[in-house]
């Protein structure tokens, strides 16, 4: 192959080429590769010439042909690329750069998902679809000369060709390249099967060739009669597709009928249907085997009429009918559409072409302006996506601008939480570094991670990472909240005069949690700790609805008679009999209250609630005079208690309180009610309580009155 052969090929295309620039590129490449030889022993320049020649057959434009000639020049040196930019301009340089970068992708993984991702990455990195076409042509020539490589290389490259390049050619609709790539790869991978098949098919074809020729002759005459100009030929199907069919359908070669298809190429769509009509009068069509891909093009925009018929010898054969334009599309795929960029704009077909391109966009999972895409013919299909590698060579697809943290969480939640740093292509980077296509990412973790950092939420792009980070903080905070809730509830209960050990026993907390529709105690504590439910509200409900049950039962069981009059104080001083006992006025202890005695000078023992204000701030000498006292059982006394009620003032506010006093058969000693400027009502009561149970029962009833906000037992003389 020489430059003249390439030029002849280009001249054959009806297009204007800048031959001067093409020759300049040839000389530039020739000089750069001078002294280099291919494994075959021939001059290296032959390879880029062949690649350019394949692209010439696809009728590609100047820049593509020039870039093809230069595609291996820039392999290693940046400087050369800059120079190419200077000499040939940015368009060519960008194409060469794209091809060089694609050459650096390594294919390590064999997983199906990974392979699909690799194909995507291939397109993503290519940016310009012409880069992919150059790469396909490059691969095709390398496959054609693969026999000069070692056997190991042959297998590796063939595998890669079958998994990456042939499917890409298929997606781009370039069947001519797809078939050749497949058959070459097949030959190197399954050599024996390949040659067996070739031989078998050759024999079968020979048998059938006469029949095929007969069909072609009859058809030619008939079509001529009706004035349809047609090119009719028998087309052997590619070996790999026959082989795949045999393997997939578990069939013997003798069971495969459509080894050869007869292809009829005509001028117009009308001629297609006209030919079909004639064909169906000549031979009997097999029902269900007719396919109209003209009315319903395949996703890659393939169009043709397919019909299977029974020959005069009773054997089935397939005929494909299409126009020349459809034929071009079938052979060259996206490359065929290239021409329409500058050339004539066939408005009727434009929509169809767009739909074909939309099919490509389907890879991207969201639709994008196909017209715009057509306009630039840039492969920005994956502008929103970045493909990177794990150290093992698996491809990970992430949104553009993702950072190593996104990658870490994609690998595993624990890797994300444990992430303390990252390496990209072996170098340590900051965690906010944006990932680029083809980067190899390694996440550095620690055994005892401190967990994610709060600013990570702003760094990451994936919702997955965002959610996991938030979850982590929610969980961590939850544990703190549970502790805070548990402690707080206990403190608040004490303040409200409840004994945590009994009031907050597990059974009660469970009931309380249930009443708030929580699944368990921890949820309740967490919510309390978070402040979403106040301790007051929770304890109020605990008293009203849970403790009330107990109290009410106890109280009602004890009879409803009016409490007996005060006959004894009901307090015994431990270890002392017949001692004068009196109650302090400051805190008015009730049976059930935790109490303590104080030995006065000459006035016996005064009894205080253990939490009485008077007891705080005692000197150590005074503290020594404290004695243990206890309530006697079966006390028959009543004790004065001060209560304060605060609430929003309204009509009948005080009446409602009085009703509770009466309902609970409580004796009232004094009452003082006043309303402030802010419409807050303060009601102070002094009542006679028989014991703590009785008092709590009354307090709960009052607490449930509408508009009551606070009900408290206070020390006498006002609020404490
Ligand atoms: Mn090459």
XYZ file of C-alpha atoms and ligand atoms in Angstrom:
721
model
C 0.000 0.000 0.000
C 1.275 3.462 -0.824
C -0.034 6.996 -0.737
C -1.135 6.811 -4.358
C -3.414 3.851 -3.612
C -4.982 5.844 -0.796
C -5.469 8.835 -3.064
C -7.090 6.649 -5.702
C -9.532 5.366 -3.132
C -10.359 8.890 -2.042
C -10.792 10.015 -5.622
C -13.303 7.232 -6.049
C -15.478 8.943 -3.394
C -17.363 11.845 -4.850
C -15.966 14.306 -2.348
C -13.537 17.173 -2.250
C -10.383 16.204 -0.383
C -7.447 18.378 0.516
C -4.851 16.095 -1.047
C -2.040 18.492 -0.315
C -2.682 18.275 3.407
C -3.180 14.517 3.226
C 0.168 14.066 1.496
C 1.791 16.333 4.053
C 0.395 14.153 6.836
C 1.669 11.075 5.073
C 5.192 12.486 4.832
C 5.045 13.659 8.461
C 4.055 10.175 9.627
C 6.550 8.482 7.356
C 9.361 10.505 8.848
C 8.175 9.972 12.430
C 7.932 6.210 11.918
C 11.075 5.934 9.828
C 13.152 2.952 10.866
C 10.183 1.337 12.639
C 8.849 -1.917 11.355
C 5.717 -3.915 12.017
C 5.921 -7.480 13.283
C 5.236 -8.571 9.728
C 8.538 -6.987 8.758
C 7.050 -4.309 6.571
C 7.590 -0.577 7.072
C 5.528 0.850 9.896
C 3.986 3.561 7.686
C 2.036 0.819 5.941
C -0.196 0.452 9.015
C -1.444 4.056 9.198
C -1.875 3.974 5.424
C -4.078 0.897 5.685
C -6.075 2.435 8.530
C -6.604 5.589 6.477
C -7.611 3.416 3.550
C -10.315 1.619 5.579
C -11.658 5.025 6.583
C -11.510 6.161 2.970
C -13.825 3.272 2.130
C -16.174 4.630 4.789
C -15.939 7.964 2.935
C -14.714 9.811 5.997
C -13.618 13.441 5.853
C -10.160 15.044 5.494
C -9.495 15.411 9.186
C -10.291 11.775 9.878
C -8.030 10.556 7.071
C -5.202 12.826 8.239
C -5.634 11.824 11.872
C -5.604 8.180 10.791
C -2.243 8.710 9.076
C -0.900 10.348 12.232
C -2.682 8.146 14.779
C 0.379 6.309 16.077
C 2.776 9.257 15.922
C 1.818 10.856 19.212
C 1.816 7.577 21.128
C 4.250 8.643 23.793
C 5.322 12.248 23.528
C 3.252 15.272 24.418
C 5.548 17.384 22.361
C 4.630 15.597 19.186
C 0.963 16.248 19.795
C 1.668 19.948 20.242
C 3.584 19.860 17.033
C 0.732 18.118 15.237
C -1.518 20.880 16.532
C 0.812 23.492 15.091
C 1.175 21.812 11.726
C -2.292 20.327 11.175
C -4.554 22.314 13.491
C -6.675 21.531 16.529
C -9.277 19.334 14.883
C -6.700 16.819 13.701
C -4.689 17.069 16.917
C -7.781 16.413 19.042
C -8.605 13.336 16.981
C -5.057 12.003 17.331
C -5.116 12.759 21.050
C -8.417 10.904 21.409
C -7.089 7.823 19.637
C -3.926 7.865 21.752
C -5.926 8.081 24.985
C -8.229 5.240 23.970
C -5.162 3.137 23.352
C -4.227 3.475 26.989
C -7.379 1.873 28.376
C -6.589 -1.552 29.678
C -9.118 -4.340 29.567
C -8.720 -6.553 32.554
C -12.192 -7.622 33.503
C -14.258 -10.249 31.779
C -17.528 -9.631 33.575
C -20.448 -8.873 31.288
C -21.447 -5.740 33.180
C -17.870 -4.579 33.148
C -17.581 -5.109 29.435
C -20.665 -2.988 28.806
C -19.168 -0.295 31.030
C -15.915 -0.497 29.117
C -17.764 0.086 25.867
C -19.462 3.072 27.438
C -16.195 4.393 28.759
C -14.737 3.944 25.335
C -17.381 6.210 23.896
C -17.160 8.590 26.826
C -13.447 9.027 26.386
C -13.641 9.308 22.643
C -15.594 12.574 22.835
C -15.714 12.708 19.026
C -17.268 9.768 17.223
C -14.584 9.976 14.534
C -12.083 8.894 17.186
C -14.061 5.682 17.614
C -14.141 5.153 13.861
C -10.358 5.603 13.609
C -9.923 3.218 16.530
C -12.174 0.649 14.836
C -10.210 0.937 11.593
C -6.971 0.664 13.570
C -8.239 -2.465 15.274
C -9.455 -3.935 11.999
C -6.035 -3.613 10.398
C -4.355 -5.000 13.498
C -6.722 -7.970 13.364
C -5.949 -8.487 9.691
C -2.250 -8.720 10.578
C -2.706 -10.567 13.864
C -0.957 -13.709 12.667
C 2.387 -11.961 13.230
C 1.726 -11.700 16.959
C 2.432 -14.366 19.585
C -0.344 -16.866 20.208
C -1.025 -15.399 23.652
C -1.393 -11.933 22.187
C -3.591 -13.275 19.406
C -6.064 -14.678 21.930
C -6.039 -11.594 24.142
C -6.536 -9.160 21.318
C -9.211 -11.333 19.712
C -11.145 -11.591 22.970
C -11.040 -7.848 23.382
C -12.140 -7.413 19.781
C -15.165 -9.658 20.286
C -16.126 -8.023 23.569
C -15.472 -4.383 22.876
C -14.840 -3.509 19.262
C -17.301 -5.706 17.372
C -20.244 -4.710 19.626
C -19.235 -1.074 19.207
C -19.190 -1.454 15.433
C -22.587 -3.099 15.730
C -23.973 -0.245 17.827
C -22.648 2.238 15.351
C -24.252 0.156 12.604
C -20.988 -0.463 10.734
C -21.761 -4.048 9.853
C -18.992 -4.372 7.319
C -16.386 -3.797 10.050
C -18.363 -5.715 12.629
C -18.512 -8.866 10.488
C -14.859 -8.785 9.598
C -13.780 -8.180 13.199
C -15.964 -11.046 14.392
C -14.762 -13.519 11.814
C -11.104 -12.658 12.404
C -11.487 -12.936 16.178
C -13.426 -16.172 15.790
C -10.626 -17.581 13.679
C -7.981 -16.874 16.330
C -10.063 -17.866 19.341
C -11.699 -21.067 18.070
C -9.398 -21.957 15.223
C -10.607 -25.534 14.727
C -14.318 -24.651 14.794
C -13.658 -21.792 12.438
C -12.021 -23.907 9.751
C -14.535 -26.743 10.177
C -17.302 -24.266 9.635
C -15.663 -22.604 6.668
C -15.196 -25.977 5.048
C -18.698 -27.170 5.852
C -20.251 -24.007 4.522
C -18.147 -24.135 1.364
C -19.471 -27.641 0.669
C -23.037 -26.711 1.407
C -22.798 -23.583 -0.638
C -21.513 -25.515 -3.580
C -24.536 -27.789 -3.337
C -26.830 -24.855 -3.198
C -25.040 -22.464 -5.479
C -26.837 -23.745 -8.542
C -30.156 -23.181 -6.866
C -29.141 -19.693 -5.834
C -27.978 -18.905 -9.333
C -31.245 -20.204 -10.695
C -33.214 -17.914 -8.391
C -31.072 -14.927 -9.324
C -31.535 -15.566 -13.043
C -35.312 -15.907 -12.813
C -35.590 -12.788 -10.666
C -33.367 -10.706 -12.955
C -35.550 -11.442 -15.954
C -38.806 -10.796 -14.124
C -37.690 -7.492 -12.606
C -36.382 -6.312 -15.971
C -39.765 -7.104 -17.486
C -41.524 -4.718 -15.113
C -38.796 -2.100 -15.426
C -37.223 -2.345 -11.975
C -33.509 -1.726 -12.091
C -31.926 -4.002 -9.550
C -28.574 -5.312 -8.402
C -29.025 -8.918 -7.305
C -26.358 -10.968 -5.550
C -25.946 -13.860 -3.188
C -24.420 -12.744 0.063
C -22.678 -15.217 2.321
C -23.465 -14.597 5.973
C -20.529 -14.073 8.252
C -19.125 -17.160 9.900
C -19.291 -15.935 13.454
C -23.015 -15.213 13.276
C -23.668 -18.709 11.885
C -21.459 -20.168 14.601
C -23.295 -18.214 17.285
C -26.622 -19.391 15.915
C -25.460 -23.008 16.012
C -24.193 -22.668 19.574
C -27.143 -20.673 20.887
C -29.819 -22.810 19.227
C -27.812 -25.998 19.577
C -28.135 -26.707 15.859
C -26.097 -28.607 13.357
C -24.844 -26.836 10.256
C -27.299 -28.862 8.165
C -30.126 -27.297 10.146
C -29.092 -23.751 9.323
C -30.778 -22.667 6.122
C -29.965 -19.034 5.715
C -26.262 -19.448 5.049
C -26.678 -17.297 2.009
C -29.085 -14.469 1.588
C -29.994 -13.114 -1.815
C -29.812 -9.379 -1.757
C -31.802 -7.171 -4.107
C -30.736 -3.530 -4.172
C -33.007 -1.094 -6.008
C -33.398 2.659 -6.506
C -36.552 3.543 -4.600
C -38.721 2.365 -1.736
C -41.520 1.769 -4.260
C -39.230 -0.587 -6.138
C -38.618 -2.457 -2.876
C -42.292 -3.242 -2.425
C -42.711 -3.817 -6.174
C -39.928 -6.386 -6.135
C -41.421 -8.045 -3.083
C -44.752 -8.474 -4.856
C -43.084 -10.144 -7.822
C -40.939 -12.380 -5.597
C -44.015 -13.570 -3.730
C -45.697 -14.549 -7.016
C -42.594 -16.453 -8.097
C -41.989 -18.461 -4.897
C -44.098 -19.435 -1.962
C -43.256 -17.324 1.112
C -42.966 -19.042 4.509
C -45.638 -17.519 6.760
C -44.338 -15.479 9.658
C -40.936 -14.983 8.099
C -41.665 -11.730 6.308
C -40.211 -8.669 8.058
C -40.738 -5.077 7.029
C -37.784 -3.154 8.440
C -38.534 -0.324 6.036
C -41.735 0.634 7.803
C -40.203 -0.353 11.127
C -36.452 0.240 11.071
C -34.251 -1.588 13.567
C -32.878 0.461 16.453
C -29.602 1.002 14.612
C -31.665 2.281 11.669
C -31.174 -0.799 9.570
C -33.818 -0.912 6.844
C -34.739 -3.710 4.447
C -37.519 -6.107 3.547
C -36.751 -9.698 4.585
C -38.685 -12.646 3.297
C -38.020 -16.389 3.358
C -39.301 -18.485 0.447
C -39.445 -22.095 -0.656
C -37.409 -22.801 -3.753
C -38.645 -24.964 -6.615
C -36.539 -27.736 -5.030
C -38.350 -27.413 -1.728
C -35.534 -25.632 0.148
C -35.991 -22.385 2.039
C -33.949 -19.318 1.105
C -33.954 -15.703 2.223
C -34.224 -12.552 0.116
C -33.395 -9.066 1.421
C -34.686 -6.062 -0.512
C -33.452 -2.516 0.046
C -32.556 0.769 -1.630
C -28.985 1.859 -2.224
C -29.231 4.343 0.597
C -30.472 1.668 2.993
C -27.663 -0.506 1.764
C -25.133 2.139 2.631
C -26.596 2.540 6.091
C -26.481 -1.209 6.607
C -22.840 -1.395 5.621
C -21.416 1.774 7.062
C -23.788 2.730 9.849
C -22.952 6.005 11.472
C -20.187 6.568 8.966
C -22.842 6.637 6.237
C -24.557 9.466 8.039
C -21.370 11.364 8.219
C -21.820 12.386 4.646
C -25.045 14.154 5.421
C -23.298 16.602 7.665
C -22.162 18.841 4.839
C -23.899 17.175 1.926
C -27.524 17.274 0.910
C -30.038 17.428 3.684
C -32.783 14.992 2.947
C -35.496 16.421 5.158
C -37.688 13.340 4.945
C -35.004 11.131 6.331
C -33.670 13.581 8.808
C -36.105 12.570 11.530
C -35.232 8.934 10.982
C -31.580 9.653 11.311
C -32.214 11.506 14.507
C -34.091 8.530 15.842
C -31.118 6.405 15.049
C -28.888 8.727 16.967
C -31.367 8.762 19.797
C -30.809 5.075 20.009
C -27.203 5.815 20.774
C -28.280 8.247 23.392
C -30.242 5.500 25.052
C -26.937 4.441 26.567
C -26.972 7.580 28.514
C -30.366 6.817 30.064
C -31.720 10.268 29.598
C -32.716 12.116 26.521
C -30.828 15.097 25.325
C -31.290 17.343 22.365
C -30.552 15.004 19.503
C -30.428 17.877 17.045
C -27.663 19.495 18.973
C -25.827 16.205 19.062
C -26.205 15.825 15.308
C -24.949 19.349 14.904
C -21.625 18.812 16.561
C -21.369 15.077 16.032
C -19.403 15.112 19.203
C -19.675 12.152 21.449
C -20.749 13.995 24.513
C -23.135 11.191 25.270
C -21.505 10.775 28.591
C -20.719 14.344 29.462
C -22.560 13.763 32.730
C -20.662 10.625 33.499
C -17.155 9.634 34.458
C -15.748 6.112 34.271
C -12.956 5.094 36.601
C -11.195 1.907 37.574
C -10.840 0.041 40.838
C -7.294 -1.181 41.504
C -8.504 -4.588 40.277
C -9.541 -3.131 36.934
C -13.310 -3.043 37.413
C -14.998 -0.063 35.855
C -17.129 2.153 38.057
C -19.565 4.611 36.500
C -20.116 7.814 38.456
C -21.654 11.212 37.763
C -19.277 13.811 36.351
C -17.367 15.779 39.015
C -17.521 12.905 41.454
C -14.739 12.754 44.023
C -12.919 9.818 45.667
C -15.514 9.772 48.458
C -18.251 9.004 45.922
C -16.112 6.183 44.640
C -15.503 4.875 48.177
C -19.200 4.736 48.990
C -19.907 3.088 45.643
C -17.473 0.326 46.530
C -18.927 -0.239 49.990
C -20.532 1.768 52.767
C -17.810 0.716 55.176
C -15.139 1.799 52.723
C -16.860 5.189 52.600
C -17.100 5.548 56.378
C -13.533 4.351 56.787
C -12.088 6.532 54.049
C -9.189 8.660 55.253
C -7.539 9.384 51.939
C -7.264 8.379 48.316
C -4.760 7.644 45.607
C -5.428 8.403 41.980
C -3.144 6.614 39.550
C -0.824 5.847 42.467
C -0.565 9.384 43.789
C -2.121 10.607 47.010
C -4.726 13.267 46.318
C -7.082 15.376 48.379
C -10.578 14.008 48.845
C -12.146 16.836 46.874
C -10.212 15.912 43.717
C -12.514 15.504 40.730
C -12.278 12.117 39.050
C -11.385 11.846 35.383
C -12.192 9.131 32.878
C -9.795 6.227 33.139
C -8.424 7.151 36.570
C -7.448 4.254 38.787
C -8.766 4.978 42.272
C -7.489 3.454 45.480
C -9.176 4.334 48.759
C -7.078 4.496 51.901
C -8.951 3.310 54.971
C -8.211 2.783 58.634
C -9.308 0.014 60.938
C -10.838 2.362 63.482
C -12.291 5.139 61.400
C -13.529 8.305 62.996
C -16.296 8.216 60.433
C -17.206 10.663 57.714
C -16.604 14.346 58.061
C -19.532 16.743 57.924
C -18.224 18.661 54.926
C -18.239 15.483 52.842
C -21.921 16.010 52.171
C -20.975 19.104 50.164
C -18.148 17.345 48.303
C -19.958 14.287 47.025
C -22.003 14.112 43.827
C -23.800 10.803 44.214
C -26.974 10.652 46.237
C -25.797 7.287 47.451
C -22.794 8.803 49.212
C -24.851 11.719 50.486
C -27.440 9.423 52.011
C -24.895 7.155 53.618
C -23.065 10.089 55.190
C -26.291 11.572 56.518
C -27.336 8.195 57.830
C -24.082 7.911 59.671
C -24.544 11.239 61.402
C -28.144 10.470 62.194
C -27.086 7.211 63.766
C -24.252 8.729 65.715
C -26.428 11.555 66.915
C -29.087 9.059 67.807
C -26.812 7.315 70.237
C -26.019 10.621 71.894
C -29.689 11.499 71.955
C -30.666 8.244 73.580
C -28.291 8.924 76.462
C -29.429 12.510 76.757
C -33.069 11.428 76.690
C -32.655 8.777 79.351
C -30.789 11.082 81.758
C -33.049 14.020 81.127
C -36.192 12.061 81.747
C -34.872 10.842 85.075
C -33.873 14.331 86.221
C -37.159 15.820 85.146
C -39.104 13.057 86.878
C -37.325 13.805 90.151
C -38.088 17.468 89.750
C -41.734 16.643 89.343
C -41.668 14.614 92.513
C -41.684 11.203 90.896
C -39.514 8.335 91.963
C -37.612 7.341 88.777
C -36.998 3.782 89.915
C -40.691 3.018 89.985
C -42.243 5.639 87.751
C -39.745 5.074 84.959
C -39.607 1.336 85.200
C -39.260 -0.458 81.908
C -42.900 -1.442 81.741
C -44.033 2.168 82.050
C -41.521 3.442 79.508
C -42.712 0.813 77.068
C -46.284 1.949 77.497
C -45.213 5.541 77.098
C -43.246 4.794 73.926
C -46.221 2.948 72.525
C -48.522 5.876 73.296
C -46.266 8.030 71.070
C -46.271 5.310 68.389
C -42.605 4.481 68.826
C -41.297 1.035 68.172
C -39.254 0.866 71.313
C -37.812 2.676 74.279
C -34.746 3.785 72.358
C -36.810 5.661 69.816
C -38.571 7.453 72.639
C -35.317 8.364 74.385
C -33.761 9.493 71.097
C -36.688 11.750 70.345
C -36.628 13.176 73.873
C -32.885 13.737 73.637
C -33.402 15.453 70.314
C -35.961 17.739 71.918
C -38.734 16.876 69.483
C -40.807 15.839 72.506
C -40.261 17.708 75.771
C -39.628 15.843 78.979
C -42.586 17.636 80.562
C -44.919 16.415 77.865
C -43.689 12.850 78.135
C -43.876 12.826 81.927
C -47.272 14.505 81.853
C -48.568 11.726 79.684
C -46.850 9.165 81.864
C -48.622 10.515 84.933
C -51.968 11.051 83.283
C -52.314 7.862 81.399
C -50.002 5.297 82.844
C -49.375 6.017 86.489
C -52.974 7.125 86.817
C -54.143 3.611 86.152
C -52.154 2.342 89.104
C -53.038 5.237 91.382
C -56.703 5.155 90.539
C -56.914 1.466 91.183
C -55.086 1.786 94.494
C -57.094 4.747 95.596
C -60.488 3.366 94.735
C -59.620 0.057 96.356
C -58.875 1.862 99.600
C -62.480 2.951 100.004
C -64.229 6.162 99.485
C -64.955 7.229 102.992
C -63.793 10.649 103.999
C -60.339 10.465 105.480
C -60.316 10.214 109.242
C -59.486 13.307 111.177
C -56.023 13.972 112.345
C -55.417 11.742 115.329
C -51.768 10.925 115.088
C -48.923 12.183 113.121
C -48.261 8.711 111.822
C -44.524 9.108 111.957
C -42.151 7.018 113.925
C -38.617 8.024 114.793
C -36.370 5.052 114.319
C -35.116 3.562 117.542
C -36.970 6.092 119.746
C -40.402 5.775 121.314
C -42.603 8.391 122.903
C -40.915 11.308 121.417
C -42.720 14.443 120.447
C -43.123 14.648 116.691
C -44.406 17.603 114.773
C -44.551 18.533 111.144
C -42.666 21.351 109.674
C -44.742 24.086 108.103
C -42.236 24.594 105.347
C -42.773 21.453 103.308
C -45.892 19.722 104.640
C -44.791 16.108 104.251
C -47.302 13.531 103.178
C -47.340 9.792 103.785
C -45.337 8.385 100.894
C -42.935 11.311 100.833
C -39.327 10.559 101.567
C -38.900 12.168 104.998
C -36.254 12.919 107.542
C -36.392 14.097 111.179
C -34.601 16.994 112.811
C -34.061 17.018 116.551
C -35.036 20.488 117.695
C -33.962 22.078 120.937
C -36.761 21.299 123.287
C -39.582 20.920 120.784
C -39.131 17.316 119.829
C -38.487 16.085 116.307
C -39.684 18.108 113.371
C -40.378 16.129 110.208
C -39.334 17.455 106.794
C -39.478 16.161 103.255
C -36.004 15.054 102.375
C -35.946 17.582 99.551
C -37.132 20.447 101.757
C -35.360 23.730 101.179
C -34.747 24.122 104.910
C -32.424 21.157 104.931
C -30.091 22.631 102.385
C -27.353 24.808 103.661
C -27.252 23.146 107.087
C -24.085 23.371 109.076
C -22.345 20.094 109.833
C -23.360 20.470 113.492
C -26.991 20.763 112.440
C -26.657 17.823 110.065
C -25.671 15.621 113.007
C -29.065 16.263 114.522
C -30.882 14.652 111.586
C -32.566 11.332 112.426
C -34.156 8.630 110.389
C -37.940 8.665 110.540
C -40.552 6.604 108.763
C -44.239 6.587 108.095
C -46.287 4.198 110.110
C -48.487 1.744 108.299
C -52.240 2.374 108.221
C -52.046 6.055 108.930
C -55.326 7.681 109.782
C -54.359 11.290 109.284
C -54.664 14.097 106.830
C -51.909 16.556 106.088
C -51.983 20.038 104.674
C -50.419 20.486 101.238
C -49.918 23.587 99.127
C -50.475 23.410 95.399
C -50.067 25.972 92.707
C -51.971 25.813 89.432
C -51.081 27.996 86.473
C -53.055 28.201 83.279
C -54.652 30.405 80.679
C -57.529 32.224 82.281
C -61.013 31.559 80.980
C -64.534 31.348 82.260
C -65.039 28.434 84.674
C -61.278 27.934 85.071
C -61.493 28.007 88.844
C -64.829 26.200 88.868
C -63.291 23.290 87.003
C -60.558 23.119 89.643
C -63.104 23.177 92.422
C -65.014 20.365 90.763
C -61.903 18.185 90.851
C -61.462 18.930 94.551
C -65.020 17.868 95.174
C -64.943 14.809 92.950
C -61.870 13.521 94.709
C -63.485 14.216 98.096
C -60.609 16.368 99.097
C -60.933 18.854 101.918
C -59.801 22.318 100.980
C -58.306 24.599 103.600
C -57.553 27.717 101.597
C -57.649 29.101 98.095
C -56.175 32.146 96.432
C -56.719 32.928 92.770
C -55.449 35.844 90.718
C -55.184 36.704 87.041
C -52.195 38.558 85.631
C -52.159 41.134 82.843
C -51.064 38.408 80.478
C -54.292 36.469 81.142
C -52.357 33.882 83.041
C -54.270 32.571 85.989
C -52.493 31.577 89.216
C -54.479 29.497 91.668
C -53.006 28.533 95.034
C -54.717 25.863 97.079
C -54.089 24.415 100.484
C -55.725 21.020 100.725
C -55.720 18.137 103.127
C -54.090 15.096 101.631
C -54.101 11.668 103.156
C -50.924 10.554 101.483
C -48.797 10.966 98.391
C -51.022 8.714 96.312
C -54.024 10.817 97.170
C -52.186 14.002 96.354
C -50.902 12.701 93.006
C -54.383 11.573 92.110
C -55.700 15.076 92.719
C -52.807 16.684 90.852
C -53.374 14.481 87.823
C -57.039 15.296 87.686
C -56.238 18.987 87.784
C -53.523 18.628 85.192
C -56.051 17.233 82.762
C -58.272 20.293 83.029
C -58.339 22.270 79.822
C -55.882 25.208 79.699
C -53.954 24.118 82.795
C -50.255 24.360 82.027
C -48.565 23.799 85.376
C -49.726 21.986 88.518
C -47.182 21.778 91.254
C -46.938 20.958 94.888
C -45.134 23.860 96.480
C -43.626 24.604 99.813
C -45.893 26.765 101.921
C -45.788 30.479 101.627
C -45.872 30.706 97.847
C -44.139 29.198 94.898
C -40.700 27.735 95.324
Mn -2.377 1.792 15.084
